[in-house]
Amino acid sequence: METMSWGAELWDQFDSLEKHTQWGIEFLERYTKFVKERCEIEVNYAKQIRNLSKKYQPKKSLREEEESKYTSCRAFLMTLTELNDYAGQHEVIAENLTAQIVSELGCYIQDLKTERKSHFHDGRKAQQHMENAWKQLESSKRRFERDCREADRAQQHFEKMDADINVTKADVEKARLQAQMRAQIAEDSKSEYSSCLENFNQEQNQHYHTLLPLIFQRIQEMEERRVEQVGTCMRTFSEVERQVLPIVGKCLDGMSRAAESIQPQADSQQVVECHKSGFEPPGDVEFEDYGLKRTASDSNLSHTRSRSKSKLWPFIKRNRQSSSDNYFDKELMKRTLGKPTYAFEARQYVLSLKLGSGPEDLSHLPPEQRRKKLQAKIQDVDRHIQKEVDEKEALTKMKDVYLKNPQMGDPSSVEPRLAEICENIDRLRLEAQKFEGWLAEAEGRLPVKSDPPRRQSGPYETQNNSSCAQDRESPDGSYTEDQSSETRPRSQSHEMDDEFEDEEPLPAIGTCKVLYPFEGQTEGTMSVSEGELLHMIEEDKGDGWTRVRRNDEDEGYVPTSYIQASVDTSAQDS
């Protein structure tokens, strides 16, 4: 398309062009404001998206561990992560629009205003010059007109004086000279006017055909650059967002993949794993015939047996009924009373999870859940042990370096920390033994004394004989073995009930001396002091416990490794 020249077409529209270019600058400023507000929208949108993603992020709590097991929850977490990246792309849009449009347009507008001011200053200066030339021409013209009138009047006066016979010759001569002078002045004014007119025409021709078109051409070019800048900014406006579309697409693809990763069957299986109690369904309720008359001897026998059952055994917690018993009792009460009798207990269980309370052995949990929790605790303790062992190895190497190079440091400076680490390792191992014992109880087995604990399969086992406790059953170790085997399976406990039906005290089969003090903190155990002499009434059956009695007939079990036993062979033969 052929461009029309403003100088040729708009030679008389200088003021209109001035208004138009001013409007163009205002339009550019308005477009800049539009882009700036768009950037603010993008920033606020990204901020709201980030806040939304942060709001629904799982909290660092037990609930987070539970939710991470389900594919739907993991997919939602992936969606939140992708959404956070999606918000970042909107921040990129705002940053690029600000840098590539808002900032550049701000500088361009300032330069445009300066250039426009220069062009219109030149135009107004040319116009002012033409106005001055026109005024000068008009002044010369008026002067020539005045001089011509003065010459005509002087000529008419001379002719009148020359025709009058009463006028003296001197007056006539004076009038003639005056007329000649006025005529000469008029002639000079005519020449000046002619010269001014010729100059004005030349300047006017140059103004409208050379100078003004040049100024208009510069203004036209300035305006076309402004329009081109608007187009460039609008293309940039779309390209900035187009550039982030691939990443936005990846974010959306990530959300789609998260949705596709949801596995309903796996979540259903996970529900079973999380909430499986391990209980067997209740069997049929037996018929109880209340029509039979019970004899007093049966009642007394039952009372006697119930008293004999109330003895304290080392492997059964008398004050706590097993989870299976509680379950069947509640089922029986539900069937007989028709009411949910364990609703309060369920609320207490949920509250204990929230508050982190409950017995240390997790006996308030169903068997399956208790087993999983105990396994998790053992793994956590093993991780802490490995950490302590690694630190111990590093300090041991440092101590060796100090011993070989005393100038590098004092070997004794690391000994307190080594001793502290050894104590921590012993404490953690005892903690692991305690949980392993409870795990054995939950799995229906007893920890065997000769079998190595499960935690000893880790890499830290090689360090347990270097500088920590000696490789014997320490007092703490026996105590933890006591806790680990404090509860036997129900079948074994029934056998022990039958075994100890008789309330007659057993005869002593020997004596023993206590080597280490022991605090009996479980049912059936007995507290003893170092150096105390006791009667041994039952040997170790292979479980690490020996049954002893004081002179005051106080009986109980103590760890075999805590005593030095002396068996009376004659008592055994008898």
PDB file of N, CA and C in Angstrom, residues 20-95:
ATOM      1  N   HIS A  20      -3.173  14.912  17.188  1.00  0.00           N
ATOM      2  CA  HIS A  20      -3.161  13.476  16.901  1.00  0.00           C
ATOM      3  C   HIS A  20      -1.944  12.793  17.538  1.00  0.00           C
ATOM      4  N   THR A  21      -0.779  13.386  17.413  1.00  0.00           N
ATOM      5  CA  THR A  21       0.420  12.786  18.008  1.00  0.00           C
ATOM      6  C   THR A  21       0.345  12.771  19.529  1.00  0.00           C
ATOM      7  N   GLN A  22      -0.285  13.784  20.103  1.00  0.00           N
ATOM      8  CA  GLN A  22      -0.477  13.785  21.554  1.00  0.00           C
ATOM      9  C   GLN A  22      -1.394  12.642  21.973  1.00  0.00           C
ATOM     10  N   TRP A  23      -2.461  12.416  21.176  1.00  0.00           N
ATOM     11  CA  TRP A  23      -3.357  11.288  21.451  1.00  0.00           C
ATOM     12  C   TRP A  23      -2.601   9.964  21.314  1.00  0.00           C
ATOM     13  N   GLY A  24      -1.694   9.846  20.335  1.00  0.00           N
ATOM     14  CA  GLY A  24      -0.921   8.624  20.159  1.00  0.00           C
ATOM     15  C   GLY A  24      -0.068   8.305  21.374  1.00  0.00           C
ATOM     16  N   ILE A  25       0.557   9.325  21.951  1.00  0.00           N
ATOM     17  CA  ILE A  25       1.359   9.105  23.159  1.00  0.00           C
ATOM     18  C   ILE A  25       0.470   8.672  24.317  1.00  0.00           C
ATOM     19  N   GLU A  26      -0.690   9.320  24.453  1.00  0.00           N
ATOM     20  CA  GLU A  26      -1.617   8.940  25.526  1.00  0.00           C
ATOM     21  C   GLU A  26      -2.112   7.506  25.337  1.00  0.00           C
ATOM     22  N   PHE A  27      -2.350   7.110  24.078  1.00  0.00           N
ATOM     23  CA  PHE A  27      -2.761   5.734  23.813  1.00  0.00           C
ATOM     24  C   PHE A  27      -1.667   4.760  24.225  1.00  0.00           C
ATOM     25  N   LEU A  28      -0.405   5.090  23.934  1.00  0.00           N
ATOM     26  CA  LEU A  28       0.712   4.229  24.310  1.00  0.00           C
ATOM     27  C   LEU A  28       0.832   4.108  25.825  1.00  0.00           C
ATOM     28  N   GLU A  29       0.602   5.218  26.520  1.00  0.00           N
ATOM     29  CA  GLU A  29       0.623   5.180  27.986  1.00  0.00           C
ATOM     30  C   GLU A  29      -0.520   4.332  28.524  1.00  0.00           C
ATOM     31  N   ARG A  30      -1.680   4.413  27.884  1.00  0.00           N
ATOM     32  CA  ARG A  30      -2.823   3.602  28.323  1.00  0.00           C
ATOM     33  C   ARG A  30      -2.550   2.118  28.099  1.00  0.00           C
ATOM     34  N   TYR A  31      -1.922   1.785  26.975  1.00  0.00           N
ATOM     35  CA  TYR A  31      -1.580   0.384  26.713  1.00  0.00           C
ATOM     36  C   TYR A  31      -0.546  -0.111  27.727  1.00  0.00           C
ATOM     37  N   THR A  32       0.401   0.746  28.071  1.00  0.00           N
ATOM     38  CA  THR A  32       1.390   0.372  29.091  1.00  0.00           C
ATOM     39  C   THR A  32       0.712   0.093  30.421  1.00  0.00           C
ATOM     40  N   LYS A  33      -0.247   0.902  30.781  1.00  0.00           N
ATOM     41  CA  LYS A  33      -0.988   0.689  32.030  1.00  0.00           C
ATOM     42  C   LYS A  33      -1.769  -0.613  31.976  1.00  0.00           C
ATOM     43  N   PHE A  34      -2.325  -0.931  30.806  1.00  0.00           N
ATOM     44  CA  PHE A  34      -3.045  -2.190  30.636  1.00  0.00           C
ATOM     45  C   PHE A  34      -2.123  -3.384  30.884  1.00  0.00           C
ATOM     46  N   VAL A  35      -0.930  -3.360  30.294  1.00  0.00           N
ATOM     47  CA  VAL A  35       0.013  -4.466  30.482  1.00  0.00           C
ATOM     48  C   VAL A  35       0.453  -4.549  31.938  1.00  0.00           C
ATOM     49  N   LYS A  36       0.642  -3.414  32.576  1.00  0.00           N
ATOM     50  CA  LYS A  36       1.057  -3.400  33.983  1.00  0.00           C
ATOM     51  C   LYS A  36      -0.014  -4.040  34.859  1.00  0.00           C
ATOM     52  N   GLU A  37      -1.273  -3.711  34.602  1.00  0.00           N
ATOM     53  CA  GLU A  37      -2.358  -4.314  35.392  1.00  0.00           C
ATOM     54  C   GLU A  37      -2.473  -5.804  35.102  1.00  0.00           C
ATOM     55  N   ARG A  38      -2.193  -6.206  33.858  1.00  0.00           N
ATOM     56  CA  ARG A  38      -2.180  -7.640  33.542  1.00  0.00           C
ATOM     57  C   ARG A  38      -1.091  -8.344  34.347  1.00  0.00           C
ATOM     58  N   CYS A  39       0.068  -7.726  34.485  1.00  0.00           N
ATOM     59  CA  CYS A  39       1.149  -8.307  35.290  1.00  0.00           C
ATOM     60  C   CYS A  39       0.717  -8.456  36.744  1.00  0.00           C
ATOM     61  N   GLU A  40       0.032  -7.456  37.271  1.00  0.00           N
ATOM     62  CA  GLU A  40      -0.452  -7.541  38.648  1.00  0.00           C
ATOM     63  C   GLU A  40      -1.435  -8.693  38.814  1.00  0.00           C
ATOM     64  N   ILE A  41      -2.287  -8.886  37.800  1.00  0.00           N
ATOM     65  CA  ILE A  41      -3.241  -9.995  37.856  1.00  0.00           C
ATOM     66  C   ILE A  41      -2.491 -11.327  37.868  1.00  0.00           C
ATOM     67  N   GLU A  42      -1.473 -11.449  37.014  1.00  0.00           N
ATOM     68  CA  GLU A  42      -0.709 -12.692  36.960  1.00  0.00           C
ATOM     69  C   GLU A  42       0.000 -12.961  38.288  1.00  0.00           C
ATOM     70  N   VAL A  43       0.574 -11.908  38.875  1.00  0.00           N
ATOM     71  CA  VAL A  43       1.275 -12.076  40.158  1.00  0.00           C
ATOM     72  C   VAL A  43       0.296 -12.491  41.250  1.00  0.00           C
ATOM     73  N   ASN A  44      -0.850 -11.815  41.312  1.00  0.00           N
ATOM     74  CA  ASN A  44      -1.847 -12.153  42.334  1.00  0.00           C
ATOM     75  C   ASN A  44      -2.402 -13.555  42.114  1.00  0.00           C
ATOM     76  N   TYR A  45      -2.625 -13.911  40.855  1.00  0.00           N
ATOM     77  CA  TYR A  45      -3.130 -15.251  40.552  1.00  0.00           C
ATOM     78  C   TYR A  45      -2.122 -16.314  40.974  1.00  0.00           C
ATOM     79  N   ALA A  46      -0.849 -16.073  40.636  1.00  0.00           N
ATOM     80  CA  ALA A  46       0.192 -17.029  41.031  1.00  0.00           C
ATOM     81  C   ALA A  46       0.279 -17.140  42.556  1.00  0.00           C
ATOM     82  N   LYS A  47       0.143 -16.011  43.235  1.00  0.00           N
ATOM     83  CA  LYS A  47       0.199 -16.023  44.700  1.00  0.00           C
ATOM     84  C   LYS A  47      -0.967 -16.814  45.278  1.00  0.00           C
ATOM     85  N   GLN A  48      -2.152 -16.617  44.724  1.00  0.00           N
ATOM     86  CA  GLN A  48      -3.316 -17.354  45.220  1.00  0.00           C
ATOM     87  C   GLN A  48      -3.188 -18.841  44.936  1.00  0.00           C
ATOM     88  N   ILE A  49      -2.645 -19.192  43.754  1.00  0.00           N
ATOM     89  CA  ILE A  49      -2.450 -20.601  43.435  1.00  0.00           C
ATOM     90  C   ILE A  49      -1.444 -21.227  44.403  1.00  0.00           C
ATOM     91  N   ARG A  50      -0.355 -20.506  44.681  1.00  0.00           N
ATOM     92  CA  ARG A  50       0.646 -21.030  45.623  1.00  0.00           C
ATOM     93  C   ARG A  50       0.039 -21.197  47.014  1.00  0.00           C
ATOM     94  N   ASN A  51      -0.731 -20.214  47.462  1.00  0.00           N
ATOM     95  CA  ASN A  51      -1.366 -20.315  48.781  1.00  0.00           C
ATOM     96  C   ASN A  51      -2.335 -21.492  48.824  1.00  0.00           C
ATOM     97  N   LEU A  52      -3.063 -21.695  47.718  1.00  0.00           N
ATOM     98  CA  LEU A  52      -3.990 -22.826  47.667  1.00  0.00           C
ATOM     99  C   LEU A  52      -3.237 -24.142  47.749  1.00  0.00           C
ATOM    100  N   SER A  53      -2.134 -24.237  47.008  1.00  0.00           N
ATOM    101  CA  SER A  53      -1.330 -25.457  47.049  1.00  0.00           C
ATOM    102  C   SER A  53      -0.750 -25.690  48.435  1.00  0.00           C
ATOM    103  N   LYS A  54      -0.275 -24.607  49.061  1.00  0.00           N
ATOM    104  CA  LYS A  54       0.300 -24.731  50.402  1.00  0.00           C
ATOM    105  C   LYS A  54      -0.767 -25.091  51.429  1.00  0.00           C
ATOM    106  N   LYS A  55      -1.967 -24.545  51.262  1.00  0.00           N
ATOM    107  CA  LYS A  55      -3.052 -24.790  52.215  1.00  0.00           C
ATOM    108  C   LYS A  55      -3.427 -26.261  52.269  1.00  0.00           C
ATOM    109  N   TYR A  56      -3.394 -26.934  51.130  1.00  0.00           N
ATOM    110  CA  TYR A  56      -3.833 -28.326  51.082  1.00  0.00           C
ATOM    111  C   TYR A  56      -2.671 -29.311  51.100  1.00  0.00           C
ATOM    112  N   GLN A  57      -1.459 -28.813  51.343  1.00  0.00           N
ATOM    113  CA  GLN A  57      -0.337 -29.727  51.549  1.00  0.00           C
ATOM    114  C   GLN A  57      -0.552 -30.490  52.853  1.00  0.00           C
ATOM    115  N   PRO A  58      -0.253 -31.787  52.903  1.00  0.00           N
ATOM    116  CA  PRO A  58      -0.454 -32.539  54.156  1.00  0.00           C
ATOM    117  C   PRO A  58       0.458 -32.029  55.251  1.00  0.00           C
ATOM    118  N   LYS A  59      -0.070 -31.985  56.446  1.00  0.00           N
ATOM    119  CA  LYS A  59       0.701 -31.512  57.591  1.00  0.00           C
ATOM    120  C   LYS A  59       1.664 -32.602  58.057  1.00  0.00           C
ATOM    121  N   LYS A  60       2.730 -32.186  58.751  1.00  0.00           N
ATOM    122  CA  LYS A  60       3.718 -33.128  59.274  1.00  0.00           C
ATOM    123  C   LYS A  60       3.167 -33.798  60.527  1.00  0.00           C
ATOM    124  N   SER A  61       2.368 -34.810  60.327  1.00  0.00           N
ATOM    125  CA  SER A  61       1.731 -35.471  61.468  1.00  0.00           C
ATOM    126  C   SER A  61       1.481 -36.927  61.118  1.00  0.00           C
ATOM    127  N   LEU A  62       0.838 -37.610  62.034  1.00  0.00           N
ATOM    128  CA  LEU A  62       0.503 -39.008  61.819  1.00  0.00           C
ATOM    129  C   LEU A  62      -0.428 -39.163  60.634  1.00  0.00           C
ATOM    130  N   ARG A  63      -1.302 -38.153  60.418  1.00  0.00           N
ATOM    131  CA  ARG A  63      -2.243 -38.234  59.322  1.00  0.00           C
ATOM    132  C   ARG A  63      -1.523 -38.248  57.979  1.00  0.00           C
ATOM    133  N   GLU A  64      -0.410 -37.537  57.894  1.00  0.00           N
ATOM    134  CA  GLU A  64       0.367 -37.528  56.653  1.00  0.00           C
ATOM    135  C   GLU A  64       0.890 -38.929  56.347  1.00  0.00           C
ATOM    136  N   GLU A  65       1.373 -39.634  57.362  1.00  0.00           N
ATOM    137  CA  GLU A  65       1.854 -40.982  57.137  1.00  0.00           C
ATOM    138  C   GLU A  65       0.731 -41.892  56.675  1.00  0.00           C
ATOM    139  N   GLU A  66      -0.454 -41.704  57.237  1.00  0.00           N
ATOM    140  CA  GLU A  66      -1.580 -42.526  56.828  1.00  0.00           C
ATOM    141  C   GLU A  66      -1.979 -42.228  55.398  1.00  0.00           C
ATOM    142  N   GLU A  67      -2.043 -40.928  55.027  1.00  0.00           N
ATOM    143  CA  GLU A  67      -2.495 -40.560  53.691  1.00  0.00           C
ATOM    144  C   GLU A  67      -1.490 -40.975  52.620  1.00  0.00           C
ATOM    145  N   SER A  68      -0.186 -41.009  52.955  1.00  0.00           N
ATOM    146  CA  SER A  68       0.814 -41.337  51.952  1.00  0.00           C
ATOM    147  C   SER A  68       0.722 -42.781  51.491  1.00  0.00           C
ATOM    148  N   LYS A  69      -0.066 -43.583  52.160  1.00  0.00           N
ATOM    149  CA  LYS A  69      -0.193 -44.975  51.773  1.00  0.00           C
ATOM    150  C   LYS A  69      -1.135 -45.170  50.599  1.00  0.00           C
ATOM    151  N   TYR A  70      -2.023 -44.218  50.351  1.00  0.00           N
ATOM    152  CA  TYR A  70      -3.057 -44.377  49.343  1.00  0.00           C
ATOM    153  C   TYR A  70      -2.648 -43.692  48.045  1.00  0.00           C
ATOM    154  N   THR A  71      -2.919 -44.356  46.921  1.00  0.00           N
ATOM    155  CA  THR A  71      -2.548 -43.801  45.618  1.00  0.00           C
ATOM    156  C   THR A  71      -3.290 -42.514  45.323  1.00  0.00           C
ATOM    157  N   SER A  72      -4.540 -42.423  45.751  1.00  0.00           N
ATOM    158  CA  SER A  72      -5.297 -41.194  45.502  1.00  0.00           C
ATOM    159  C   SER A  72      -4.688 -40.009  46.242  1.00  0.00           C
ATOM    160  N   CYS A  73      -4.212 -40.242  47.480  1.00  0.00           N
ATOM    161  CA  CYS A  73      -3.590 -39.159  48.247  1.00  0.00           C
ATOM    162  C   CYS A  73      -2.242 -38.774  47.632  1.00  0.00           C
ATOM    163  N   ARG A  74      -1.473 -39.766  47.195  1.00  0.00           N
ATOM    164  CA  ARG A  74      -0.205 -39.443  46.544  1.00  0.00           C
ATOM    165  C   ARG A  74      -0.426 -38.696  45.235  1.00  0.00           C
ATOM    166  N   ALA A  75      -1.485 -39.078  44.501  1.00  0.00           N
ATOM    167  CA  ALA A  75      -1.811 -38.377  43.261  1.00  0.00           C
ATOM    168  C   ALA A  75      -2.205 -36.931  43.546  1.00  0.00           C
ATOM    169  N   PHE A  76      -2.953 -36.722  44.616  1.00  0.00           N
ATOM    170  CA  PHE A  76      -3.333 -35.356  44.971  1.00  0.00           C
ATOM    171  C   PHE A  76      -2.116 -34.533  45.358  1.00  0.00           C
ATOM    172  N   LEU A  77      -1.156 -35.160  46.059  1.00  0.00           N
ATOM    173  CA  LEU A  77       0.079 -34.465  46.413  1.00  0.00           C
ATOM    174  C   LEU A  77       0.872 -34.098  45.157  1.00  0.00           C
ATOM    175  N   MET A  78       0.922 -35.007  44.178  1.00  0.00           N
ATOM    176  CA  MET A  78       1.583 -34.694  42.911  1.00  0.00           C
ATOM    177  C   MET A  78       0.876 -33.548  42.194  1.00  0.00           C
ATOM    178  N   THR A  79      -0.456 -33.535  42.259  1.00  0.00           N
ATOM    179  CA  THR A  79      -1.222 -32.450  41.634  1.00  0.00           C
ATOM    180  C   THR A  79      -0.893 -31.112  42.288  1.00  0.00           C
ATOM    181  N   LEU A  80      -0.774 -31.101  43.600  1.00  0.00           N
ATOM    182  CA  LEU A  80      -0.428 -29.862  44.295  1.00  0.00           C
ATOM    183  C   LEU A  80       0.969 -29.388  43.897  1.00  0.00           C
ATOM    184  N   THR A  81       1.891 -30.330  43.729  1.00  0.00           N
ATOM    185  CA  THR A  81       3.248 -29.963  43.300  1.00  0.00           C
ATOM    186  C   THR A  81       3.234 -29.371  41.901  1.00  0.00           C
ATOM    187  N   GLU A  82       2.514 -30.013  40.985  1.00  0.00           N
ATOM    188  CA  GLU A  82       2.416 -29.480  39.623  1.00  0.00           C
ATOM    189  C   GLU A  82       1.709 -28.135  39.612  1.00  0.00           C
ATOM    190  N   LEU A  83       0.720 -27.978  40.477  1.00  0.00           N
ATOM    191  CA  LEU A  83       0.005 -26.710  40.544  1.00  0.00           C
ATOM    192  C   LEU A  83       0.926 -25.594  41.029  1.00  0.00           C
ATOM    193  N   ASN A  84       1.822 -25.921  41.918  1.00  0.00           N
ATOM    194  CA  ASN A  84       2.794 -24.939  42.382  1.00  0.00           C
ATOM    195  C   ASN A  84       3.725 -24.512  41.246  1.00  0.00           C
ATOM    196  N   ASP A  85       4.152 -25.487  40.416  1.00  0.00           N
ATOM    197  CA  ASP A  85       4.959 -25.146  39.241  1.00  0.00           C
ATOM    198  C   ASP A  85       4.146 -24.344  38.231  1.00  0.00           C
ATOM    199  N   TYR A  86       2.872 -24.675  38.112  1.00  0.00           N
ATOM    200  CA  TYR A  86       1.980 -23.933  37.216  1.00  0.00           C
ATOM    201  C   TYR A  86       1.898 -22.469  37.647  1.00  0.00           C
ATOM    202  N   ALA A  87       1.823 -22.229  38.943  1.00  0.00           N
ATOM    203  CA  ALA A  87       1.806 -20.850  39.449  1.00  0.00           C
ATOM    204  C   ALA A  87       3.110 -20.141  39.122  1.00  0.00           C
ATOM    205  N   GLY A  88       4.218 -20.872  39.165  1.00  0.00           N
ATOM    206  CA  GLY A  88       5.502 -20.271  38.825  1.00  0.00           C
ATOM    207  C   GLY A  88       5.549 -19.771  37.394  1.00  0.00           C
ATOM    208  N   GLN A  89       4.862 -20.442  36.472  1.00  0.00           N
ATOM    209  CA  GLN A  89       4.843 -19.989  35.078  1.00  0.00           C
ATOM    210  C   GLN A  89       4.082 -18.678  34.930  1.00  0.00           C
ATOM    211  N   HIS A  90       3.062 -18.482  35.731  1.00  0.00           N
ATOM    212  CA  HIS A  90       2.353 -17.199  35.697  1.00  0.00           C
ATOM    213  C   HIS A  90       3.234 -16.080  36.265  1.00  0.00           C
ATOM    214  N   GLU A  91       4.077 -16.409  37.206  1.00  0.00           N
ATOM    215  CA  GLU A  91       5.042 -15.420  37.666  1.00  0.00           C
ATOM    216  C   GLU A  91       6.046 -15.086  36.570  1.00  0.00           C
ATOM    217  N   VAL A  92       6.428 -16.103  35.782  1.00  0.00           N
ATOM    218  CA  VAL A  92       7.328 -15.852  34.651  1.00  0.00           C
ATOM    219  C   VAL A  92       6.665 -14.929  33.639  1.00  0.00           C
ATOM    220  N   ILE A  93       5.381 -15.136  33.377  1.00  0.00           N
ATOM    221  CA  ILE A  93       4.648 -14.260  32.459  1.00  0.00           C
ATOM    222  C   ILE A  93       4.701 -12.823  32.954  1.00  0.00           C
ATOM    223  N   ALA A  94       4.437 -12.616  34.233  1.00  0.00           N
ATOM    224  CA  ALA A  94       4.451 -11.264  34.791  1.00  0.00           C
ATOM    225  C   ALA A  94       5.843 -10.641  34.682  1.00  0.00           C
ATOM    226  N   GLU A  95       6.881 -11.421  34.978  1.00  0.00           N
ATOM    227  CA  GLU A  95       8.244 -10.892  34.908  1.00  0.00           C
ATOM    228  C   GLU A  95       8.616 -10.504  33.473  1.00  0.00           C
TER     229      GLU A  95
END
